[in-house]
PDB file of N, CA and C in Angstrom:
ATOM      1  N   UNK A 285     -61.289  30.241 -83.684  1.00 41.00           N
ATOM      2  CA  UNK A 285     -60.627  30.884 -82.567  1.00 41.00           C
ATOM      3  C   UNK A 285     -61.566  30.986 -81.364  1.00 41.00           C
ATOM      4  N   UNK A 286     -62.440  31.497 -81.554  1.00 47.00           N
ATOM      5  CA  UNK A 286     -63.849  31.581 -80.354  1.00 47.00           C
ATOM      6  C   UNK A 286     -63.826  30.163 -79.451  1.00 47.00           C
ATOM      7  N   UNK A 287     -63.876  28.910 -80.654  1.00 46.00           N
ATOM      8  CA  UNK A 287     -64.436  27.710 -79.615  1.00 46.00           C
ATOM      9  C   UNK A 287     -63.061  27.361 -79.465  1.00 46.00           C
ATOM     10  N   UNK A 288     -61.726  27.578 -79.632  1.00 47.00           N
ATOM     11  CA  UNK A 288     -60.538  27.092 -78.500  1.00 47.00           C
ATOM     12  C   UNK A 288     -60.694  28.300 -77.140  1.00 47.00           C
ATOM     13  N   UNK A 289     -61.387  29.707 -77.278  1.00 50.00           N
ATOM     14  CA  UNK A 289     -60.926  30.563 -76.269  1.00 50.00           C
ATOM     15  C   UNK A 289     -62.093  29.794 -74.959  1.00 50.00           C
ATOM     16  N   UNK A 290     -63.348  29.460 -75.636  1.00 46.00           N
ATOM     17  CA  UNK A 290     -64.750  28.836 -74.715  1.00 46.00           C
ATOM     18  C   UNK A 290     -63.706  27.454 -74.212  1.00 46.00           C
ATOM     19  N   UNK A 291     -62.959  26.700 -75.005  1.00 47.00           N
ATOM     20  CA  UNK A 291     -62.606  25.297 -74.399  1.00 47.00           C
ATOM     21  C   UNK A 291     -61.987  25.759 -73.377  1.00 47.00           C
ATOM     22  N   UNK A 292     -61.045  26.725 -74.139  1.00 51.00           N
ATOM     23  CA  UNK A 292     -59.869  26.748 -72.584  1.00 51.00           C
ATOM     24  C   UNK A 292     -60.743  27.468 -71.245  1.00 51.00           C
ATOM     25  N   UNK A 293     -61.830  28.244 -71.605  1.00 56.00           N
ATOM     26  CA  UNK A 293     -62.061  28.527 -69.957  1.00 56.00           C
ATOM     27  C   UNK A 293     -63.333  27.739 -69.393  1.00 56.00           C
ATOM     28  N   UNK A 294     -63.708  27.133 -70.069  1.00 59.00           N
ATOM     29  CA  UNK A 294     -64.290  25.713 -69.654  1.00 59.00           C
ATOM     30  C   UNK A 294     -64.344  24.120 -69.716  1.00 59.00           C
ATOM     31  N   UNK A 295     -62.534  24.302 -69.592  1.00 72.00           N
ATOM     32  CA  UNK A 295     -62.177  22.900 -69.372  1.00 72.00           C
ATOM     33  C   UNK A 295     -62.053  22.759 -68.252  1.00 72.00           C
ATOM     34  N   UNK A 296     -61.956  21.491 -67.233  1.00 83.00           N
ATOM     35  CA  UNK A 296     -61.478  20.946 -66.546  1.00 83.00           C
ATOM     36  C   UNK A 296     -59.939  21.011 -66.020  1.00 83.00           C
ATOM     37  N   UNK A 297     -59.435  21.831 -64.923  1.00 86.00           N
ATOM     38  CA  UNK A 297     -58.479  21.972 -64.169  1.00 86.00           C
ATOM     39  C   UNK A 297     -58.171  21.111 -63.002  1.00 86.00           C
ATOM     40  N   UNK A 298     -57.090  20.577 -63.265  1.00 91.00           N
ATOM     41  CA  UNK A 298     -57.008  19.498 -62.223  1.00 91.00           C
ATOM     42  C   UNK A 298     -56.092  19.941 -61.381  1.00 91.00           C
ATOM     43  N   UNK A 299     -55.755  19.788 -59.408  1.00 90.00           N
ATOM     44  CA  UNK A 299     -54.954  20.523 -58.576  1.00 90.00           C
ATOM     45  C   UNK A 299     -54.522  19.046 -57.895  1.00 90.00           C
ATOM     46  N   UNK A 300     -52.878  19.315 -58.120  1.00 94.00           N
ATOM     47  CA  UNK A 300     -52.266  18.259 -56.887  1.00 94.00           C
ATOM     48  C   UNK A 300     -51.754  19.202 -55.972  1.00 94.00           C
ATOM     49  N   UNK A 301     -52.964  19.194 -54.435  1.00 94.00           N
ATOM     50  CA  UNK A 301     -52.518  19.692 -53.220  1.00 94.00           C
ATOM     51  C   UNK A 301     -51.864  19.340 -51.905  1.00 94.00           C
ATOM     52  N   UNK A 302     -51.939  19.800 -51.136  1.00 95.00           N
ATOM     53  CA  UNK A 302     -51.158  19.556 -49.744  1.00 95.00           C
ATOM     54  C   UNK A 302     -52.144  20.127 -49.142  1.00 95.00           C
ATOM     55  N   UNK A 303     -52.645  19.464 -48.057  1.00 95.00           N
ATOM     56  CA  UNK A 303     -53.246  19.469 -46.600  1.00 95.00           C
ATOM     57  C   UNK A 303     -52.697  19.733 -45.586  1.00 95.00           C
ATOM     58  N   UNK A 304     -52.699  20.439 -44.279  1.00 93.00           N
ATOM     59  CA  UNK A 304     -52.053  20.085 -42.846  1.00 93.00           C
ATOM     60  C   UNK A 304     -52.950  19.903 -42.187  1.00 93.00           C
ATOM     61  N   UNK A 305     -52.568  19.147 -41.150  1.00 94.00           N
ATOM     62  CA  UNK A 305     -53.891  19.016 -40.035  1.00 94.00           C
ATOM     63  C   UNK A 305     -52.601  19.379 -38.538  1.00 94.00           C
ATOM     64  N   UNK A 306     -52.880  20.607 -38.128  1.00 91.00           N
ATOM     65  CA  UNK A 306     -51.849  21.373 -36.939  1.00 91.00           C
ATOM     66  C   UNK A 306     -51.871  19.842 -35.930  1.00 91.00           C
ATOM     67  N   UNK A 307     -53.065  19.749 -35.802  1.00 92.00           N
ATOM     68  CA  UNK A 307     -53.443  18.704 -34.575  1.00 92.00           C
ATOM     69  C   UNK A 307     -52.940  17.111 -34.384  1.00 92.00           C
ATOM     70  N   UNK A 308     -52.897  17.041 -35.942  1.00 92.00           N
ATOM     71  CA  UNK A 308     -52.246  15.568 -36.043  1.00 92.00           C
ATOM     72  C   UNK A 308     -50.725  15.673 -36.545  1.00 92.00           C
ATOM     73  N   UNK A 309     -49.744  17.520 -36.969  1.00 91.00           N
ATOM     74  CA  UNK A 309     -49.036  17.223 -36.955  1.00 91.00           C
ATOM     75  C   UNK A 309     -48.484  16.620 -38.345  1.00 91.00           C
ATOM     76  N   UNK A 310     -49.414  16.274 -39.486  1.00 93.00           N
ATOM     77  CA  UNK A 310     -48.930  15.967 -40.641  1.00 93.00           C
ATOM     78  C   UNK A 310     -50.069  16.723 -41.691  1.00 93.00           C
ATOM     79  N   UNK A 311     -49.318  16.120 -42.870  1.00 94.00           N
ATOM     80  CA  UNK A 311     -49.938  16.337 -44.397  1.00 94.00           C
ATOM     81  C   UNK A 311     -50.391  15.345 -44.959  1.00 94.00           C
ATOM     82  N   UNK A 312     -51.041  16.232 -45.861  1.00 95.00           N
ATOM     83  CA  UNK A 312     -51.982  14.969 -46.853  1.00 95.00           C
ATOM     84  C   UNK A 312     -52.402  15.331 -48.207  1.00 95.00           C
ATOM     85  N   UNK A 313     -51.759  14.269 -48.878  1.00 96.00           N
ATOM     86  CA  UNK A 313     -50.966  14.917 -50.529  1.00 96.00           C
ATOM     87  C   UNK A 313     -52.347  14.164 -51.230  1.00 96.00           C
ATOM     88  N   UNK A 314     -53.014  15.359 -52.238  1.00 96.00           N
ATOM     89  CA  UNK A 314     -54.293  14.687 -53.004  1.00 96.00           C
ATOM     90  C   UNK A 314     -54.217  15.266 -54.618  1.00 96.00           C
ATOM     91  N   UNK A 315     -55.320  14.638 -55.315  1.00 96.00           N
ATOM     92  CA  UNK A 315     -55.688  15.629 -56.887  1.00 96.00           C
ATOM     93  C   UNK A 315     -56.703  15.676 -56.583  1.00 96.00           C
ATOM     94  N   UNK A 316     -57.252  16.332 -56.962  1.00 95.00           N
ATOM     95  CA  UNK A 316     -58.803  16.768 -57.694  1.00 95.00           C
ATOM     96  C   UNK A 316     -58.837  17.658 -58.240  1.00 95.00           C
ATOM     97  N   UNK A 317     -60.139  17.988 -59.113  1.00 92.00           N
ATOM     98  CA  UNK A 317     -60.720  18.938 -59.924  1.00 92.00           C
ATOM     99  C   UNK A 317     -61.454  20.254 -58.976  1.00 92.00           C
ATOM    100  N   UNK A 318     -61.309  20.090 -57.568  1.00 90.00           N
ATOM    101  CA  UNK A 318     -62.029  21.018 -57.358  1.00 90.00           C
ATOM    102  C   UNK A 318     -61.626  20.808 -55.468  1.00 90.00           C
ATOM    103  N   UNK A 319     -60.501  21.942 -55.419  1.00 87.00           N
ATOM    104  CA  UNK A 319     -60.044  21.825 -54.247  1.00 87.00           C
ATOM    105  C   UNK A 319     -60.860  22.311 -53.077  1.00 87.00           C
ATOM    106  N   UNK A 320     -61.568  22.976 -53.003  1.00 87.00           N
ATOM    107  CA  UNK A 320     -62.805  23.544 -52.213  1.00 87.00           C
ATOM    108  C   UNK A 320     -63.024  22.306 -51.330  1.00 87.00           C
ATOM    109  N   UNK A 321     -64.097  21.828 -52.697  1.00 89.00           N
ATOM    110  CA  UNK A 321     -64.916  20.812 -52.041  1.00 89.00           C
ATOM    111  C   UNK A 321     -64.327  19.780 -51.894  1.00 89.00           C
ATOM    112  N   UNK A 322     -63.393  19.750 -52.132  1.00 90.00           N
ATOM    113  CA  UNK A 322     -62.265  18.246 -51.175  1.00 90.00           C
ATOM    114  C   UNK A 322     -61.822  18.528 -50.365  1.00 90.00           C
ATOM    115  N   UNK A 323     -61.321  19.589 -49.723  1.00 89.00           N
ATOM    116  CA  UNK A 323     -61.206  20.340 -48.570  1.00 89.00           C
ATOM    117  C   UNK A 323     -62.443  20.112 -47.581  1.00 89.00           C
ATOM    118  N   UNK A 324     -63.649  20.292 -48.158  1.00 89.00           N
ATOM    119  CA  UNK A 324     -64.750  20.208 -47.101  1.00 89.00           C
ATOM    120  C   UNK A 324     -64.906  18.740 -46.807  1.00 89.00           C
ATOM    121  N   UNK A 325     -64.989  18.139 -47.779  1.00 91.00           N
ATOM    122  CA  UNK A 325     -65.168  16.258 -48.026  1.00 91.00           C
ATOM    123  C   UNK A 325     -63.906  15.490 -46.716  1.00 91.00           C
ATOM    124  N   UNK A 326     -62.661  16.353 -46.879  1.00 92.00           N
ATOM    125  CA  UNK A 326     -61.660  15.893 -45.638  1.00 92.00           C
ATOM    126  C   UNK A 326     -62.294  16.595 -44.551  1.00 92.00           C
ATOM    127  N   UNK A 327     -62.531  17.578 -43.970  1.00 91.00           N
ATOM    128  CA  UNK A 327     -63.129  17.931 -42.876  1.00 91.00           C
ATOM    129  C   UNK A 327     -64.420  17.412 -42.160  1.00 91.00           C
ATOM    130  N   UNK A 328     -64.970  16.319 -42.988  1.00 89.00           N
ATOM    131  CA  UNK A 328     -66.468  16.688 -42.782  1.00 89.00           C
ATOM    132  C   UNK A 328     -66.350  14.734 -42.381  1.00 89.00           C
ATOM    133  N   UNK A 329     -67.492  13.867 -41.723  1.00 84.00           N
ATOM    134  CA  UNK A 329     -67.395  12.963 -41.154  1.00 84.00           C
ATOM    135  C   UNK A 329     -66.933  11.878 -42.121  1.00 84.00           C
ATOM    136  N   UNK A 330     -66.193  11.013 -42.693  1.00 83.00           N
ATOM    137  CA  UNK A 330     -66.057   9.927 -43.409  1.00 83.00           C
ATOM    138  C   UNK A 330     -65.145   9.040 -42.875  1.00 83.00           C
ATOM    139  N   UNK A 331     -65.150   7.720 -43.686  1.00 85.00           N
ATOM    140  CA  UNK A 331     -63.925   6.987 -43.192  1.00 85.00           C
ATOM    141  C   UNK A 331     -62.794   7.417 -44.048  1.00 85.00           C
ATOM    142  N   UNK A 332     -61.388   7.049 -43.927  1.00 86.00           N
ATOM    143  CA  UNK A 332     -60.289   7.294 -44.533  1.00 86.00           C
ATOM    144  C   UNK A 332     -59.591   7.812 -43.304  1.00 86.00           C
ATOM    145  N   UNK A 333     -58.451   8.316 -44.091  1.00 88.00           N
ATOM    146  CA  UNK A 333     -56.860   8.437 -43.579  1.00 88.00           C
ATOM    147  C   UNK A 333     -57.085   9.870 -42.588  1.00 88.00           C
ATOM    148  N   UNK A 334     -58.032  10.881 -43.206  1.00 90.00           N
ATOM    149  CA  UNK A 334     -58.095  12.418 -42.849  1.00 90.00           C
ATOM    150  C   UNK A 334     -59.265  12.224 -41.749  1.00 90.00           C
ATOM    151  N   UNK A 335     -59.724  11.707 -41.553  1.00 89.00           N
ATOM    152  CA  UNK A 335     -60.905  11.195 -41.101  1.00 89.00           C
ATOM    153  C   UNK A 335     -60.844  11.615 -39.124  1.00 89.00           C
ATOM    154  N   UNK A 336     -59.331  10.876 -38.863  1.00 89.00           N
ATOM    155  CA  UNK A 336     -58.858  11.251 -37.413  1.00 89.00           C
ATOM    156  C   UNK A 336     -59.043  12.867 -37.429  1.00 89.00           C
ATOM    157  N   UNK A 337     -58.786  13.817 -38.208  1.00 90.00           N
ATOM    158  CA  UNK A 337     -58.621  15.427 -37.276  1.00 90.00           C
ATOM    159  C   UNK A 337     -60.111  16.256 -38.283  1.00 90.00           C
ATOM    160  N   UNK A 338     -60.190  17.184 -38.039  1.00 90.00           N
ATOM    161  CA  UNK A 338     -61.232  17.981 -39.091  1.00 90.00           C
ATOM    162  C   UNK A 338     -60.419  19.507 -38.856  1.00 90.00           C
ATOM    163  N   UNK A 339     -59.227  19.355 -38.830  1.00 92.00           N
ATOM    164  CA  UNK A 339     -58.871  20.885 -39.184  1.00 92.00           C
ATOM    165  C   UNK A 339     -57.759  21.325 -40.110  1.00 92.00           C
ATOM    166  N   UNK A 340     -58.175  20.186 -41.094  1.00 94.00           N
ATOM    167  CA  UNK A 340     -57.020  20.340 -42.268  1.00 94.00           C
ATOM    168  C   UNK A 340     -57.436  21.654 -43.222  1.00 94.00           C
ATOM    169  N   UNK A 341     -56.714  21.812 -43.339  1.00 91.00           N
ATOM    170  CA  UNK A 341     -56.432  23.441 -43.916  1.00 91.00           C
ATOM    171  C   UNK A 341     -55.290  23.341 -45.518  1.00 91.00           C
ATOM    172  N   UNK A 342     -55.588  23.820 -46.255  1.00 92.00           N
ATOM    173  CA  UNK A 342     -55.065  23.150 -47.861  1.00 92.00           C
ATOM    174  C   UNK A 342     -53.479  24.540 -47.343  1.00 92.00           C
ATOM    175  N   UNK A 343     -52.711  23.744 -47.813  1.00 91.00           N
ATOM    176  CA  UNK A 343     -51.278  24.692 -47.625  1.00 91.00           C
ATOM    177  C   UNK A 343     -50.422  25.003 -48.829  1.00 91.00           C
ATOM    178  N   UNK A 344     -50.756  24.278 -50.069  1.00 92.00           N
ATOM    179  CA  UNK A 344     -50.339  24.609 -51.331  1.00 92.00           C
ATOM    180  C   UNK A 344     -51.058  23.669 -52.784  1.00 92.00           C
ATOM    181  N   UNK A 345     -51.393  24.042 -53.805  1.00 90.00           N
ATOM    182  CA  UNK A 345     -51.892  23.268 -54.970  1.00 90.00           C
ATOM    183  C   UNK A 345     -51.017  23.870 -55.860  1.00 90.00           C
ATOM    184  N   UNK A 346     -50.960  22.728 -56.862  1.00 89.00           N
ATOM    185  CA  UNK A 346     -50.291  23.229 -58.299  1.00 89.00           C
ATOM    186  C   UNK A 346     -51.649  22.749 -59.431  1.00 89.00           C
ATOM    187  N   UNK A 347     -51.655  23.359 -60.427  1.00 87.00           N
ATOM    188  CA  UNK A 347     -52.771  23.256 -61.271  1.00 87.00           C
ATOM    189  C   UNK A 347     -52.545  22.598 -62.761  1.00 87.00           C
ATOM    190  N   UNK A 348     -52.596  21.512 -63.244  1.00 89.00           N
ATOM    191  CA  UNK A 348     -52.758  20.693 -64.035  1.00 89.00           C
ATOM    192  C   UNK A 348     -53.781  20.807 -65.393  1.00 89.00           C
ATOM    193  N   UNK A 349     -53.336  20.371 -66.277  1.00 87.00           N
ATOM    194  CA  UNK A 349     -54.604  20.409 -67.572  1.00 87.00           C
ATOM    195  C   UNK A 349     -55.444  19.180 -67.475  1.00 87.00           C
ATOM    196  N   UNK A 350     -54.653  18.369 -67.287  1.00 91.00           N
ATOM    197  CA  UNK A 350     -55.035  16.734 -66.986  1.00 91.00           C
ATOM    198  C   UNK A 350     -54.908  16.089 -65.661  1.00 91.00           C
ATOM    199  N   UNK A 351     -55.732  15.141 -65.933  1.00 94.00           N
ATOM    200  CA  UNK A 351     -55.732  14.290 -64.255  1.00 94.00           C
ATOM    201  C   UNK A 351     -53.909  13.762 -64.201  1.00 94.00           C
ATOM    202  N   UNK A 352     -53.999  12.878 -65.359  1.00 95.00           N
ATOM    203  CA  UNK A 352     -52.964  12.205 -65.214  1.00 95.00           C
ATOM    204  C   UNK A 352     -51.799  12.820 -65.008  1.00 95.00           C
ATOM    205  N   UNK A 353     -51.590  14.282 -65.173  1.00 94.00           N
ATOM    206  CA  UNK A 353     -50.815  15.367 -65.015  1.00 94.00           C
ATOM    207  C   UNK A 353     -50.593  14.976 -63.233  1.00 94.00           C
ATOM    208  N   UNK A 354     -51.882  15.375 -63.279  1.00 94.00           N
ATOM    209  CA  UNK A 354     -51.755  16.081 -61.375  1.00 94.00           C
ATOM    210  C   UNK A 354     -51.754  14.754 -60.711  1.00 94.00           C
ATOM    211  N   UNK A 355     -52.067  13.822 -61.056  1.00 96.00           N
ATOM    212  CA  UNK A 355     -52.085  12.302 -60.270  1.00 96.00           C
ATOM    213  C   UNK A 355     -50.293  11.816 -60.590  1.00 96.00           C
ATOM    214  N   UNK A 356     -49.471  11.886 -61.389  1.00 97.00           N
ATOM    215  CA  UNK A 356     -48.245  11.749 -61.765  1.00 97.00           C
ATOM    216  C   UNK A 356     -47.400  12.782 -60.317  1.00 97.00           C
ATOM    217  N   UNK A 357     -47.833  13.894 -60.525  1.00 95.00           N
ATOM    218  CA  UNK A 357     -47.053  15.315 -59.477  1.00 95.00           C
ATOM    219  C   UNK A 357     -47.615  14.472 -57.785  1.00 95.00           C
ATOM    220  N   UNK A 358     -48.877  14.019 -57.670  1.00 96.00           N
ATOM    221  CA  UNK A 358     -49.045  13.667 -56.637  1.00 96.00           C
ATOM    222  C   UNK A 358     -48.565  12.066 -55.798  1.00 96.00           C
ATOM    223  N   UNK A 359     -47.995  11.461 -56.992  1.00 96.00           N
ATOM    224  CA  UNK A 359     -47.593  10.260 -56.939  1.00 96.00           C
ATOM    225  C   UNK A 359     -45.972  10.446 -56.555  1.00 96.00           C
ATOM    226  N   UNK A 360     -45.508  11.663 -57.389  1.00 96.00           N
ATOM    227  CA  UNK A 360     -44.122  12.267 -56.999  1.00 96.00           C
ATOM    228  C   UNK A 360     -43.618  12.676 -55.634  1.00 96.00           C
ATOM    229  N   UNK A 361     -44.735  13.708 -55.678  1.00 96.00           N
ATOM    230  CA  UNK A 361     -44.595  13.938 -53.731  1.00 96.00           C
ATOM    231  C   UNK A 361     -44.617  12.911 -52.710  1.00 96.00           C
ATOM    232  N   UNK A 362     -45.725  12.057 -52.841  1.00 95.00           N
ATOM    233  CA  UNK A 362     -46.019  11.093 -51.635  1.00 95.00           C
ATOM    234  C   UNK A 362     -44.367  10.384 -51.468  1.00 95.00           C
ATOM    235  N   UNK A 363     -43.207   9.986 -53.008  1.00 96.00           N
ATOM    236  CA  UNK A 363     -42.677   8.879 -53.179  1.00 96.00           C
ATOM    237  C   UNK A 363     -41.426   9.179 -51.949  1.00 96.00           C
ATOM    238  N   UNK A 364     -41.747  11.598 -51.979  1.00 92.00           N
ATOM    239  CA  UNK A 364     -40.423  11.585 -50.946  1.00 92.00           C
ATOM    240  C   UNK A 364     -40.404  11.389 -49.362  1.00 92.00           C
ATOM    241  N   UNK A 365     -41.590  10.852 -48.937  1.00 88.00           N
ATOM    242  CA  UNK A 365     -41.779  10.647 -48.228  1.00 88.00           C
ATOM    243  C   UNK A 365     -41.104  11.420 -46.647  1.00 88.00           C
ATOM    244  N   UNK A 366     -40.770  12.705 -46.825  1.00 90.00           N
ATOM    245  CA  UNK A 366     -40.174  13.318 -46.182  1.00 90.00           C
ATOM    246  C   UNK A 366     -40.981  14.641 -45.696  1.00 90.00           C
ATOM    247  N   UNK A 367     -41.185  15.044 -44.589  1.00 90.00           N
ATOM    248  CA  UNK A 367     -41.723  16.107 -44.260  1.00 90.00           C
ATOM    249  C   UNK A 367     -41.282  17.541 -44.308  1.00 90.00           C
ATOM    250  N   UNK A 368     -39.408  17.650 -44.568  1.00 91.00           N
ATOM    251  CA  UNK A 368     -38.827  18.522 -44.870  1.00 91.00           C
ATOM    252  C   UNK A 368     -38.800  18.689 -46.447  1.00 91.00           C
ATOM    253  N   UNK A 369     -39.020  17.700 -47.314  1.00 93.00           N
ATOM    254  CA  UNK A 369     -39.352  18.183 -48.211  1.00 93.00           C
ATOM    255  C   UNK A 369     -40.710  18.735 -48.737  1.00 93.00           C
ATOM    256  N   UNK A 370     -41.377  18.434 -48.247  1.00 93.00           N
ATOM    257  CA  UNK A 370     -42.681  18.453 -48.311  1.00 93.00           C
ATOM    258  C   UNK A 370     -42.643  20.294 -48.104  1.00 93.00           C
ATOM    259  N   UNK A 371     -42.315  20.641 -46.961  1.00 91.00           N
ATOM    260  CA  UNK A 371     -42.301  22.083 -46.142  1.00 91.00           C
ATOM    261  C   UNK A 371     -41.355  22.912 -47.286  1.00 91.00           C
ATOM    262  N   UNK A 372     -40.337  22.046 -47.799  1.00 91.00           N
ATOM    263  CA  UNK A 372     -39.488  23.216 -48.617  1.00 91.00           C
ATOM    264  C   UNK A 372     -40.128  23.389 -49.643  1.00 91.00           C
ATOM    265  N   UNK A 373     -41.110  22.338 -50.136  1.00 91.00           N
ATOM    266  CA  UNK A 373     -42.001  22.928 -51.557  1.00 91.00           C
ATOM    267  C   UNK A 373     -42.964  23.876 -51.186  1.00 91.00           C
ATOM    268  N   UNK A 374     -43.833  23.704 -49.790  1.00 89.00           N
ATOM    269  CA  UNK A 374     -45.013  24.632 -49.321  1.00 89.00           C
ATOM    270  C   UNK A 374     -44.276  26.213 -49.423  1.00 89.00           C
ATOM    271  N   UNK A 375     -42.997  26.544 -48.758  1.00 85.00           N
ATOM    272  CA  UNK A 375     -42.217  27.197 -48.352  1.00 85.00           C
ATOM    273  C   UNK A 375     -42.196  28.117 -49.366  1.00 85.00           C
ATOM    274  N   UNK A 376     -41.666  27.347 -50.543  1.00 84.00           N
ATOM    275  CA  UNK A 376     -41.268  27.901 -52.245  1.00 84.00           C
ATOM    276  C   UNK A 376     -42.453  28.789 -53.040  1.00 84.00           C
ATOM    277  N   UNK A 377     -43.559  28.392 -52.326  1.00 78.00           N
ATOM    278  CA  UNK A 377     -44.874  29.029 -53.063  1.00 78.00           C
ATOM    279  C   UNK A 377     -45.264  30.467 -52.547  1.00 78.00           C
ATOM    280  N   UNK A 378     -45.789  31.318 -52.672  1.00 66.00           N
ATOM    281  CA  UNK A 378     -45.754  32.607 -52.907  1.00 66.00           C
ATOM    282  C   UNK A 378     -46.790  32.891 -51.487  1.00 66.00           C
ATOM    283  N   UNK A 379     -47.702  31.882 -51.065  1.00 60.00           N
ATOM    284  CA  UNK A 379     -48.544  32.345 -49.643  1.00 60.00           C
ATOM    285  C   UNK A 379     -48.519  31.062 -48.906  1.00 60.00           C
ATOM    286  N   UNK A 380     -47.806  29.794 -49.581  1.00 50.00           N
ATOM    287  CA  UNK A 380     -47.446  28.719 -48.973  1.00 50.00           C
ATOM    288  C   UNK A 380     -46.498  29.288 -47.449  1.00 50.00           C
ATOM    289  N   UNK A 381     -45.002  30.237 -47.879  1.00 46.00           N
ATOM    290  CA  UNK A 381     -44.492  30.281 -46.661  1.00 46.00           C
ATOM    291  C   UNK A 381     -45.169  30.728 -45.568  1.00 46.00           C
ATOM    292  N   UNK A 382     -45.773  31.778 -45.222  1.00 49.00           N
ATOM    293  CA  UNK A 382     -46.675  32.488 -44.055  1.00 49.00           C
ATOM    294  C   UNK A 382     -47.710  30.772 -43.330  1.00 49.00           C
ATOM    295  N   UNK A 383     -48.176  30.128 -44.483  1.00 51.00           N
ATOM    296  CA  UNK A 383     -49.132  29.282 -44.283  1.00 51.00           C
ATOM    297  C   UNK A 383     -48.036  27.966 -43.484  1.00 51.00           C
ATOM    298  N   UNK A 384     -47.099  28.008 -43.728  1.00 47.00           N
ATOM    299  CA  UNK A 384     -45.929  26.742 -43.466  1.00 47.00           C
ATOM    300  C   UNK A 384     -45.372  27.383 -42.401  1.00 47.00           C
ATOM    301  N   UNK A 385     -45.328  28.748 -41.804  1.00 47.00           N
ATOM    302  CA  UNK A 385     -44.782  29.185 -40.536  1.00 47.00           C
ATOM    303  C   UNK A 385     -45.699  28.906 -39.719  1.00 47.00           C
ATOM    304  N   UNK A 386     -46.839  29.111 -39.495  1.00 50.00           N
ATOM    305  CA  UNK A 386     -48.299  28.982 -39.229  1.00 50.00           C
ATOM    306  C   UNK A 386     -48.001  27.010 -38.267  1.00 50.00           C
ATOM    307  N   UNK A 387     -48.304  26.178 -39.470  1.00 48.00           N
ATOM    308  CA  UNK A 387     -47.883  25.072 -39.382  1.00 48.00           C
ATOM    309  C   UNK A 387     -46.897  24.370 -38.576  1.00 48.00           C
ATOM    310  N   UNK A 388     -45.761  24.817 -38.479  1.00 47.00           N
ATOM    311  CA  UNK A 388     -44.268  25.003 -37.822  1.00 47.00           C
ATOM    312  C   UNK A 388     -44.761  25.456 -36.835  1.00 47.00           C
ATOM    313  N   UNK A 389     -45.482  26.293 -36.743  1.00 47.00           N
ATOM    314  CA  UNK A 389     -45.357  27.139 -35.185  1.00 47.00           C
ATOM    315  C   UNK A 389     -46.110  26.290 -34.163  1.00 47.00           C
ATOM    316  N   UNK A 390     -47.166  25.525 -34.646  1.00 45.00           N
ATOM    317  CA  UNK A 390     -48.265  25.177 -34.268  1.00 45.00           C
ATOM    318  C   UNK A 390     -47.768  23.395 -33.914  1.00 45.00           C
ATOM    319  N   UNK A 391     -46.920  22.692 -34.729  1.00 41.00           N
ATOM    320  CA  UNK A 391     -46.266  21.539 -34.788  1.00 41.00           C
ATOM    321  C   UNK A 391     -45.749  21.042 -34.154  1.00 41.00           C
TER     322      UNK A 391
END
C-alpha cells in the first residue's frame, strides 16, 4: 500500500492547455508535464508559432496520467478548429470564465 500511495504522488502528470496571447488575438493548444515552465519557454525568445507575441498567459489545462492521454485531448481540440469553441471550453472551467472575459475584452 505505501509504494502505490509514493507512486501516485510521484508520478508524472501530464496537462493539455490553452494559451492566449491578447495581442495576437489567438490561442495556442499544447501538453506537457509541466505547465509553468512551458509557459515561460512560450514567452521567452525562440523560434516557433508563439514566438510572434510574449504575452501569452495559460487560460485553462486539464490534467492527464499519461502523455498519450493529454496529447489525444490536445489533438481533439486543435481538430475544432474554432475559436468559439475553444472559449466555450475556457468558459466551462471554474477560473477559465473571468480569465476568457479578460481575453474577450481585450480581443
Amino acid at each position: 500500500m505505501i509504494n502505490f500511495i509514493a507512486a501516485f504522488f510521484y508520478c508524472t502528470m501530464y496537462y493539455t492547455y490553452i494559451l492566449n496571447s491578447v495581442s495576437l488575438g489567438k490561442y495556442y493548444i499544447g501538453c506537457t508535464s509541466n505547465p509553468v515552465e512551458r509557459l515561460k519557454k512560450h514567452n521567452a525568445q525562440h523560434a516557433g508559432f508563439t514566438s510572434v507575441a510574449s504575452d501569452w498567459t495559460l487560460v485553462y489545462k486539464e490534467v492527464f496520467m499519461t502523455k498519450p492521454e493529454a496529447l489525444q485531448r490536445e489533438k481533439q481540440i486543435k481538430a475544432w478548429k474554432s475559436k468559439k469553441m475553444i472559449a466555450a471550453l475556457i468558459k466551462q472551467s471554474p477560473a477559465g470564465y473571468a480569465l476568457l472575459q479578460l481575453c474577450l475584452y481585450h480581443c
